mmCIF file of C-alpha atoms in Angstrom:
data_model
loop_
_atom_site.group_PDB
_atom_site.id
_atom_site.type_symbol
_atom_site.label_atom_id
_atom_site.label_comp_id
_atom_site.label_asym_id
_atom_site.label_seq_id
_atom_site.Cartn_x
_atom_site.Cartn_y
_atom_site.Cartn_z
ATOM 1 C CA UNK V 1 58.513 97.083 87.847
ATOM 2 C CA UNK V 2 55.269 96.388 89.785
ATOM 3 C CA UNK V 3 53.021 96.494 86.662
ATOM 4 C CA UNK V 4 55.932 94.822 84.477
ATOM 5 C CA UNK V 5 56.219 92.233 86.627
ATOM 6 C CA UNK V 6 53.539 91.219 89.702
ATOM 7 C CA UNK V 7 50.990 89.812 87.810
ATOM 8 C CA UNK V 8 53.347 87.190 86.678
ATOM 9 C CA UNK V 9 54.382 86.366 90.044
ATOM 10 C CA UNK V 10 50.287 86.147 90.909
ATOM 11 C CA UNK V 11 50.245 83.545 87.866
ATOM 12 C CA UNK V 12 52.916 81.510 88.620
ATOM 13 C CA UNK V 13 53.149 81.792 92.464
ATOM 14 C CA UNK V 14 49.735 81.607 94.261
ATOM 15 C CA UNK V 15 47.693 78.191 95.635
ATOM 16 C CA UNK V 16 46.065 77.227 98.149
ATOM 17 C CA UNK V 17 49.467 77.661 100.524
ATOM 18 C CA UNK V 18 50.518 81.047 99.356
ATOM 19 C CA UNK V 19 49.926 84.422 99.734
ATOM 20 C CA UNK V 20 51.533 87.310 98.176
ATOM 21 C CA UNK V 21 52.567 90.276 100.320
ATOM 22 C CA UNK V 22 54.354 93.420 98.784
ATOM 23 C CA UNK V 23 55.811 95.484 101.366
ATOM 24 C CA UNK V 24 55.848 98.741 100.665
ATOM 25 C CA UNK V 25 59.056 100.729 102.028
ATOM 26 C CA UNK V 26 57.643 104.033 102.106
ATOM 27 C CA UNK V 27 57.146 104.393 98.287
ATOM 28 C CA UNK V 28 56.305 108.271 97.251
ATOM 29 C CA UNK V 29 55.443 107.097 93.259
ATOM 30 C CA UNK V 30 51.705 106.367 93.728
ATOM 31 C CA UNK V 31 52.874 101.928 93.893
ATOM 32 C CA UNK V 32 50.497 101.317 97.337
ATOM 33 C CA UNK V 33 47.953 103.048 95.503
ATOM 34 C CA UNK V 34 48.232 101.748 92.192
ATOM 35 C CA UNK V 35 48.747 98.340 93.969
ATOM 36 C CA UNK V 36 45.369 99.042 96.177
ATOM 37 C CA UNK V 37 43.321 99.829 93.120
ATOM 38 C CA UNK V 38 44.855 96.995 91.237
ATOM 39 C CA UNK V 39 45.244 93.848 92.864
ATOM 40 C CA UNK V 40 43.304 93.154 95.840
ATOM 41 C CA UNK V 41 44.780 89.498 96.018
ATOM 42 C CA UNK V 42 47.474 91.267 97.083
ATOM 43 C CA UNK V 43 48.208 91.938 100.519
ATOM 44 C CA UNK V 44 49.519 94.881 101.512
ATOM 45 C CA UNK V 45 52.006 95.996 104.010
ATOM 46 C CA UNK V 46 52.728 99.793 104.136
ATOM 47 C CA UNK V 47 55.510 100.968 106.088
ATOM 48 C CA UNK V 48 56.227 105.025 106.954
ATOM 49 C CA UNK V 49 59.469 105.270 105.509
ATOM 50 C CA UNK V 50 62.490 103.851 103.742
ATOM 51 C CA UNK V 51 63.795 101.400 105.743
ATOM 52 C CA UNK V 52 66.259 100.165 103.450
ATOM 53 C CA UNK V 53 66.364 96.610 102.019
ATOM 54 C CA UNK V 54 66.863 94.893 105.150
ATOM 55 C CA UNK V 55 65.021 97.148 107.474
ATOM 56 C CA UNK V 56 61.779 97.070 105.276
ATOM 57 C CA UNK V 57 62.198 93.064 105.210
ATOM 58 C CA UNK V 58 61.958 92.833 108.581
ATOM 59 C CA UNK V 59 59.403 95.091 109.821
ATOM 60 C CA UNK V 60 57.342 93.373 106.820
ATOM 61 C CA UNK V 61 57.814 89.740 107.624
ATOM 62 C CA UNK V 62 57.500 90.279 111.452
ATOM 63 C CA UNK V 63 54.148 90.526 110.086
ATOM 64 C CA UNK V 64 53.304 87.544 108.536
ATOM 65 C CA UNK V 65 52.947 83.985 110.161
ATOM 66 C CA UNK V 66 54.216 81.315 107.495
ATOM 67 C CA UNK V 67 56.360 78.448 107.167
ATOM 68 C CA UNK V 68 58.673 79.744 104.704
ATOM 69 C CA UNK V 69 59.370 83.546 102.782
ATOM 70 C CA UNK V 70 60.312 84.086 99.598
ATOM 71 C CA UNK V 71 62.394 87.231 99.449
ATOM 72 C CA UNK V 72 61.684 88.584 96.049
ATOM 73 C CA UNK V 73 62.919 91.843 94.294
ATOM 74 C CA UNK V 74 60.217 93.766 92.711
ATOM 75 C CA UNK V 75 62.377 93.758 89.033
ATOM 76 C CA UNK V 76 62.059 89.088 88.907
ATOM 77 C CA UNK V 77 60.315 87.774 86.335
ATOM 78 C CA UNK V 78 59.219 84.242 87.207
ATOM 79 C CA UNK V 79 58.324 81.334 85.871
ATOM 80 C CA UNK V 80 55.572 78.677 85.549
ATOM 81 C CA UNK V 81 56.472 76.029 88.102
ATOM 82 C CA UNK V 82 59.387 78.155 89.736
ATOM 83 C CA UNK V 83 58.076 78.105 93.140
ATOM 84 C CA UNK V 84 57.295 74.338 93.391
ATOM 85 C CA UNK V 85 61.169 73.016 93.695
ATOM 86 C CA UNK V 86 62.241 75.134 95.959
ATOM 87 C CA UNK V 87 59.686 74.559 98.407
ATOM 88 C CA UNK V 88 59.867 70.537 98.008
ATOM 89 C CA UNK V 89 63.821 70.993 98.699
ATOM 90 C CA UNK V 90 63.211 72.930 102.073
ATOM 91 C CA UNK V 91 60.155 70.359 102.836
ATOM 92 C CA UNK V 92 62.818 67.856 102.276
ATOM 93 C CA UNK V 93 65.959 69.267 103.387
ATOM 94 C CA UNK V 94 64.855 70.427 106.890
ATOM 95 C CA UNK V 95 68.858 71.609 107.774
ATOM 96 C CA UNK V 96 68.307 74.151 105.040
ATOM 97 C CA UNK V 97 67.805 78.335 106.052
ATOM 98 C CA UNK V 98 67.662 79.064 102.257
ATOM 99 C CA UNK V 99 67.830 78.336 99.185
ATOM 100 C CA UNK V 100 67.328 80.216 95.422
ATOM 101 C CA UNK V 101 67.000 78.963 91.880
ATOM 102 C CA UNK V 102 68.964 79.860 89.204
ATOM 103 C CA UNK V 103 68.900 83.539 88.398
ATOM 104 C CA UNK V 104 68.611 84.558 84.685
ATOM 105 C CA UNK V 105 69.292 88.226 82.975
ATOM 106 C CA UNK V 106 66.092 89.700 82.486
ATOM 107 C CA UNK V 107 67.419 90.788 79.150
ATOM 108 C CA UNK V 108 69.913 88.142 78.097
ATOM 109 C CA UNK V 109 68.458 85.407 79.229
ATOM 110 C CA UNK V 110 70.969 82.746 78.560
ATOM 111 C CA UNK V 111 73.556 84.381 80.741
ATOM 112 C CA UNK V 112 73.168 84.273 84.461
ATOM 113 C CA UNK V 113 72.248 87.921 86.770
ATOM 114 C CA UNK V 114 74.778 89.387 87.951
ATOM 115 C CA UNK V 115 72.198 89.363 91.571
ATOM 116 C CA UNK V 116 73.420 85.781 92.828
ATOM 117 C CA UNK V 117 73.651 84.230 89.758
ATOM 118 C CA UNK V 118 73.522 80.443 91.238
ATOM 119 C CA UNK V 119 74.549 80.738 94.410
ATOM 120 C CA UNK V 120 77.201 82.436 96.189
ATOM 121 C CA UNK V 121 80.333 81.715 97.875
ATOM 122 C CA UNK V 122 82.963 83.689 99.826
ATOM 123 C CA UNK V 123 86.744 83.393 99.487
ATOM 124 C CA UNK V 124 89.138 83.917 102.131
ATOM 125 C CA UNK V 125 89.295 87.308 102.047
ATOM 126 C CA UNK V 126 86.092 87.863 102.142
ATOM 127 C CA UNK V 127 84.972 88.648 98.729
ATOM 128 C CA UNK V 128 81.735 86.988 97.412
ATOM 129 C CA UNK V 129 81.620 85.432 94.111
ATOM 130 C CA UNK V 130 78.868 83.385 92.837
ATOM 131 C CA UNK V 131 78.620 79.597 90.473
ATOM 132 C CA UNK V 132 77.990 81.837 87.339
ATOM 133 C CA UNK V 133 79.635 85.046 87.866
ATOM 134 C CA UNK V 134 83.065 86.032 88.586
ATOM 135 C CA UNK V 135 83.690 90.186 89.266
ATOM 136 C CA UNK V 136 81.639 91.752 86.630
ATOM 137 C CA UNK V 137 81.556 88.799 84.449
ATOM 138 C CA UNK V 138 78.624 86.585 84.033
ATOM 139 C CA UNK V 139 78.705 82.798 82.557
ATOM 140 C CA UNK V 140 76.388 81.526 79.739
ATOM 141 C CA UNK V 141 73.829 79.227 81.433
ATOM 142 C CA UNK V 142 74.466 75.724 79.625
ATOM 143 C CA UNK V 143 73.391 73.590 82.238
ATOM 144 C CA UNK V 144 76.419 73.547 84.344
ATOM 145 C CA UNK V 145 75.002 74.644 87.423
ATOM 146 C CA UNK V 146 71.946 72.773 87.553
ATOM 147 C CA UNK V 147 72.697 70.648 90.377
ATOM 148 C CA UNK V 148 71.851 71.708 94.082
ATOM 149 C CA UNK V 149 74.404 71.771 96.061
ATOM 150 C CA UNK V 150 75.312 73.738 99.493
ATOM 151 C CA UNK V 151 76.459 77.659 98.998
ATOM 152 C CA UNK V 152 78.042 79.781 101.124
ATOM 153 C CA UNK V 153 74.987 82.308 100.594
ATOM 154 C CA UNK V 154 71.801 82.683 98.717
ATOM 155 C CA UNK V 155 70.652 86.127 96.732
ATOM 156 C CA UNK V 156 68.098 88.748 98.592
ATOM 157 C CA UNK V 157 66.819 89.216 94.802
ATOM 158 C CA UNK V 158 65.067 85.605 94.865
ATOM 159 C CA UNK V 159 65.302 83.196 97.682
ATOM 160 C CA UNK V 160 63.188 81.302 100.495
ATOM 161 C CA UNK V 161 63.944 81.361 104.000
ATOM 162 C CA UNK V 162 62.714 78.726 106.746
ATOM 163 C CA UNK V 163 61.109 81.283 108.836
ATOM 164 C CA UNK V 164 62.400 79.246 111.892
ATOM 165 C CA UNK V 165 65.737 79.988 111.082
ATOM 166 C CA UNK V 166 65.119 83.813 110.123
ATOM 167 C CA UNK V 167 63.578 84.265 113.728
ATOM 168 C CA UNK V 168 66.737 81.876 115.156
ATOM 169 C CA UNK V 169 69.169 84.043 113.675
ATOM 170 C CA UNK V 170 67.277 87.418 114.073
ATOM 171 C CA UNK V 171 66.574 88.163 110.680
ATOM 172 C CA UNK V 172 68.755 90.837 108.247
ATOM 173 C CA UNK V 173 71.037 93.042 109.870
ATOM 174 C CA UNK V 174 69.385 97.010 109.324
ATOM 175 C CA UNK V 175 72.726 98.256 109.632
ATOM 176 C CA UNK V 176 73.585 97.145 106.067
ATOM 177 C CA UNK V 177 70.291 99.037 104.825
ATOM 178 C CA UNK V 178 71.067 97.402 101.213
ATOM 179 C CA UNK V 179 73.808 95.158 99.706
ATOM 180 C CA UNK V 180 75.123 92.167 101.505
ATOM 181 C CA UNK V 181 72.977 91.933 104.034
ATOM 182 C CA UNK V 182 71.741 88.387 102.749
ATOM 183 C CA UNK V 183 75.554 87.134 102.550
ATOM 184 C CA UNK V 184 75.433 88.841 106.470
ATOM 185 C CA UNK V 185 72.112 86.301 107.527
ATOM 186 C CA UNK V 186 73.596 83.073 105.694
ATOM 187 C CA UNK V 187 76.723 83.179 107.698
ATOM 188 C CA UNK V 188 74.544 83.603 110.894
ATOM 189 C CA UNK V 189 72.707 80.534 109.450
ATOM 190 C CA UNK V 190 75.633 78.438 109.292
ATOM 191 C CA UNK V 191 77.287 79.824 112.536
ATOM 192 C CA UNK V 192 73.453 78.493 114.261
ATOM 193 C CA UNK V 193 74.023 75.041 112.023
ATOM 194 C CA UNK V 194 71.854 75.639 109.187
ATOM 195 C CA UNK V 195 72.889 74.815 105.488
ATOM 196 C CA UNK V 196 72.366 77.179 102.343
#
């Protein structure tokens, strides 16, 4: 995924105000290496071992000072100007924890990821659901969801976090190692009075 995909993200995600970190969770396929020899714009974080998704997030960002994080999943392809809006609506929307764009199938891309789709929700017994994907069925994207609007939780495979509000509310939960962990963190946003 790293060669499919990072140089993309270098195109459409680095100025002046970002930098691109890959954290690697104790990779044994030859990626820190092929990242080292590869990209040197990149910084990299190495940790000893599989920490799992939330683990390896937050070893890795309690090493970087910035104003925001983007969480992003090795297997995104981005876009030009994807970054751009979602920084401007946490610049302007200073209640906000997180927020993440619309997430497109890599391979169908008029149909929305399964991965958080555009934006999730819980119902009341606590199954999530997302605007865009209901159980294993995803929606065609025609627009409808193209409005911002507050979510119960945003998806671990694309999203930006105030980093304020990650250190307020103590970051992902390690004991979920991988899967929900995000929905986990946005409910600890709103329970410290943050929107999503």
């Amino acid at each position: 995924f790293l060669k499919q995909f990072l140089q993309t993200v270098i195109n459409h995600s680095t100025d002046s105000n970002t930098v691109i970190y890959i954290a690697d969770n104790g990779s044994t396929d030859g990626s820190a290496e092929w990242i080292t020899e590869n990209h040197k714009d990149v910084k990299l974080i190495r940790l000893d071992k599989n920490h799992g998704f939330a683990g390896g997030y937050n070893l890795a960002l309690g090493k970087i000072k910035a104003e925001y994080y983007i969480l992003l999943n090795s297997d995104i392809e981005v876009t030009p100007g994807w970054l751009k809006p979602l920084v401007d609506f946490m610049d302007q929307n200073t209640d906000v924890a997180s927020c993440q764009p619309k997430i497109l199938a890599y391979n169908n891309k008029e149909y929305f990821e399964y991965a958080g789709a555009a934006g999730g929700y819980i119902d009341k017994y606590g199954y999530p659901f997302c605007r865009g994907r209901i159980f294993h069925k995803t929606e065609k994207d025609t627009g409808q969801y193209n409005d911002p609007v507050d979510t119960f939780w945003s998806s671990g495979a694309c999203m930006i976090v105030r980093a304020t509000a990650w250190k307020k509310c103590g970051g992902l939960d390690a004991a979920f190692f991988a899967h929900m962990e995000e929905i986990d963190l946005c409910w600890r946003f709103h329970k410290a009075g943050f929107r999503v």
